[in-house]
């Protein structure tokens, strides 16, 4: 369509989680239980322990950098009186698997039945973004971010203070609790989550109408539309192999 629509995309990660299970497998598998592939026959228990320590150090560094860009205020009160937001569950049935926690996270996608954000909130976020570029560029044009082979108008949320302030409060008080309610076996507490990266895209025929097909980084990711569907033609998010789920049988 000729009009534009904006949406927020963000990836989260656990601040404290186990390291990739295949490393543990390399260290614990013995000839008595299961024969190891020849290409890892040289790996010793000490090698695994050293690799785990390096991985933990990388993880701590990544969390520290994430919290510098998206510092979560743990003193902000989370409302426990709010009813759970109704969600519709879908399942991905396609080749391949998630790069992280493939055996721990179901290949499920949830869509909110009711809006998570108010119309006024969405308008305010778009206003803050437009005001920022009106004040910092000659023509008010948004910056361009690469998405594979495409360029899309957008920005990292950490780079615009007014949007970042709203976003950090929203994820702490509403998004992280929702993720914890949706994935209770994986997220024990909202306090365990931090934002790995977050950006706001503006999809428009003249400034980038799509992102490339990709798999998000991080453990959990979410997308929040800022425009009502009546504001534009087309749009949406495509997932390979998406199926509805029968709640009575848990089958797609």
XYZ file of C-alpha atoms in Angstrom:
252
model
C 0.000 0.000 0.000
C 0.997 3.647 -0.195
C 0.853 4.310 3.513
C 3.427 3.251 6.088
C 3.285 1.140 9.192
C 5.675 0.972 12.125
C 6.510 -1.879 14.452
C 8.915 -2.653 17.274
C 11.037 -5.774 17.089
C 13.062 -6.951 20.049
C 15.054 -9.954 21.179
C 15.570 -10.972 24.788
C 18.033 -13.270 26.453
C 18.387 -14.916 29.814
C 20.777 -13.302 32.244
C 21.562 -16.679 33.814
C 21.119 -19.814 31.706
C 22.957 -23.067 31.063
C 25.480 -23.186 28.226
C 24.771 -25.108 25.034
C 23.852 -28.699 25.831
C 26.085 -30.175 23.139
C 29.136 -29.082 25.138
C 27.890 -31.041 28.129
C 27.223 -33.997 25.880
C 30.800 -33.989 24.675
C 32.061 -34.165 28.229
C 29.647 -36.729 29.642
C 29.274 -39.215 26.780
C 31.405 -42.308 27.289
C 32.115 -45.350 25.190
C 30.078 -47.437 27.619
C 26.900 -45.461 26.933
C 27.099 -44.046 23.414
C 30.047 -43.956 21.048
C 31.164 -40.491 20.170
C 31.622 -39.343 16.562
C 35.237 -39.633 15.494
C 35.554 -35.894 14.934
C 35.142 -35.231 18.693
C 37.043 -38.251 19.970
C 39.918 -36.011 21.024
C 37.732 -33.806 23.286
C 38.398 -34.421 26.990
C 36.399 -33.490 30.068
C 38.933 -30.755 30.783
C 38.431 -29.351 27.274
C 34.693 -29.167 27.942
C 35.158 -27.444 31.302
C 37.465 -24.869 29.730
C 35.009 -24.280 26.879
C 32.171 -23.853 29.378
C 34.168 -21.273 31.289
C 34.864 -19.307 28.095
C 31.195 -19.496 27.147
C 30.156 -18.245 30.591
C 32.567 -15.320 30.299
C 31.157 -14.419 26.877
C 27.641 -14.664 28.297
C 28.435 -12.370 31.233
C 29.999 -9.859 28.830
C 26.962 -9.977 26.529
C 24.581 -9.408 29.440
C 26.665 -6.505 30.735
C 26.669 -4.842 27.315
C 22.921 -5.447 26.917
C 22.192 -3.838 30.271
C 24.310 -0.825 29.326
C 22.118 -0.242 26.275
C 18.824 -1.268 27.880
C 19.164 -0.824 31.663
C 16.139 -2.454 33.297
C 14.958 -0.795 36.508
C 14.179 -3.747 38.765
C 12.563 -1.410 41.299
C 9.647 -0.724 38.950
C 6.648 -2.546 40.355
C 5.106 -5.309 38.271
C 1.331 -5.384 38.531
C 0.201 -8.907 39.466
C -3.469 -7.935 39.534
C -3.694 -7.578 35.759
C -5.417 -10.570 34.153
C -3.359 -12.606 31.722
C -3.626 -11.331 28.165
C -5.428 -13.880 25.936
C -3.078 -15.447 23.409
C -3.614 -17.523 20.291
C -0.988 -20.239 19.887
C 0.590 -21.337 16.611
C 3.312 -23.852 15.889
C 6.139 -23.794 13.369
C 6.477 -27.009 11.382
C 9.417 -26.383 9.094
C 12.892 -27.858 8.587
C 15.666 -26.793 10.912
C 15.541 -25.623 14.503
C 16.179 -22.596 16.675
C 19.907 -21.923 17.164
C 19.620 -21.770 20.969
C 17.638 -23.884 23.453
C 16.132 -25.991 20.664
C 15.271 -28.811 23.076
C 13.905 -26.512 25.803
C 11.684 -24.064 23.940
C 8.668 -25.312 21.972
C 8.462 -24.089 18.398
C 5.435 -22.013 19.279
C 4.399 -18.490 18.329
C 1.824 -16.555 20.336
C -0.341 -13.699 19.104
C -2.179 -11.401 21.520
C -5.947 -11.474 21.122
C -6.338 -7.967 22.554
C -3.928 -5.045 22.012
C -1.022 -4.992 24.423
C -0.465 -1.262 23.904
C -3.043 1.496 23.879
C -3.630 3.527 20.745
C -2.309 6.626 22.503
C 0.914 4.871 23.498
C 1.538 3.825 19.920
C 0.894 7.339 18.635
C 3.246 8.772 21.262
C 6.079 6.432 20.259
C 5.707 7.326 16.572
C 5.570 11.030 17.504
C 8.798 10.772 19.554
C 10.549 9.036 16.663
C 9.398 11.567 14.065
C 10.284 14.477 16.368
C 13.783 13.081 16.873
C 14.519 12.920 13.146
C 12.881 16.277 12.481
C 15.292 17.790 15.016
C 18.431 15.908 13.965
C 18.222 15.702 10.159
C 17.686 18.304 7.448
C 14.686 16.607 5.856
C 13.341 14.665 8.857
C 14.049 11.350 7.131
C 14.545 8.281 9.272
C 17.852 6.448 9.310
C 18.173 3.221 7.302
C 18.977 -0.163 8.848
C 20.053 -3.226 6.824
C 17.975 -6.413 6.913
C 19.812 -8.890 4.743
C 19.469 -7.730 1.147
C 17.011 -4.963 2.077
C 17.342 -1.546 3.677
C 14.485 -0.454 5.931
C 13.803 2.890 7.613
C 14.341 2.399 11.324
C 16.543 2.902 14.365
C 17.901 1.167 17.439
C 15.636 2.061 20.337
C 18.637 2.743 22.572
C 19.556 5.671 20.311
C 16.406 7.771 20.934
C 16.036 8.621 24.648
C 12.283 9.337 24.655
C 11.475 6.015 22.988
C 14.013 4.125 25.090
C 12.528 5.458 28.342
C 9.040 4.286 27.390
C 10.317 0.953 26.078
C 12.307 0.059 29.199
C 9.337 0.747 31.445
C 7.015 -1.246 29.185
C 9.196 -4.350 28.971
C 9.762 -4.363 32.729
C 6.135 -3.910 33.743
C 4.280 -5.689 30.918
C 6.412 -7.556 28.363
C 8.709 -9.521 30.664
C 5.825 -10.658 32.916
C 3.895 -11.739 29.805
C 6.877 -13.761 28.566
C 7.213 -15.364 31.982
C 3.512 -16.298 32.004
C 3.757 -17.697 28.482
C 6.974 -19.678 29.000
C 6.893 -20.548 32.747
C 9.172 -23.584 32.414
C 11.843 -21.505 30.699
C 11.528 -18.109 32.423
C 11.322 -18.590 36.177
C 11.132 -14.863 36.896
C 10.855 -11.648 34.834
C 14.019 -10.546 36.653
C 15.970 -13.172 34.679
C 15.359 -11.406 31.364
C 17.176 -8.556 29.691
C 16.897 -6.948 26.248
C 19.545 -8.124 23.805
C 18.559 -5.666 21.071
C 15.491 -3.709 20.024
C 14.649 -1.575 17.030
C 11.710 0.217 15.455
C 11.081 -0.242 11.733
C 8.999 1.929 9.441
C 7.759 -0.102 6.501
C 6.929 1.956 3.417
C 7.273 1.365 -0.341
C 9.704 4.289 -0.609
C 11.839 3.538 2.470
C 11.857 -0.264 2.623
C 8.805 -2.467 2.451
C 10.200 -5.641 3.994
C 12.954 -7.329 5.967
C 14.833 -10.338 4.684
C 13.825 -13.842 5.790
C 15.785 -14.475 8.980
C 15.930 -16.143 12.385
C 16.078 -13.753 15.339
C 18.904 -13.901 17.853
C 18.330 -14.261 21.573
C 16.094 -16.703 23.434
C 12.707 -15.056 22.973
C 11.657 -12.352 20.545
C 8.556 -10.251 20.082
C 7.051 -7.835 17.585
C 4.632 -5.042 18.469
C 2.672 -3.283 15.715
C 2.253 0.457 16.312
C -0.334 1.110 13.603
C -3.862 -0.326 13.396
C -4.375 -2.593 10.395
C -6.826 -0.034 8.973
C -3.924 2.394 8.425
C -2.234 0.431 5.662
C -2.667 -2.249 2.997
C -0.626 -5.476 3.088
C 2.027 -5.859 5.746
C 2.252 -8.514 8.428
C 4.810 -11.095 9.519
C 5.410 -14.370 7.690
C 6.625 -17.568 9.398
C 7.645 -20.666 7.461
C 5.473 -23.688 8.274
C 3.049 -21.853 10.577
C 0.119 -23.999 11.783
C -2.690 -23.536 14.262
C -2.602 -25.696 17.402
C -5.450 -27.784 18.779
C -5.350 -27.004 22.498
C -7.135 -30.256 23.369
C -4.523 -32.480 21.746
C -1.544 -30.083 21.666
C -1.145 -31.046 18.025
C -0.791 -28.808 14.997
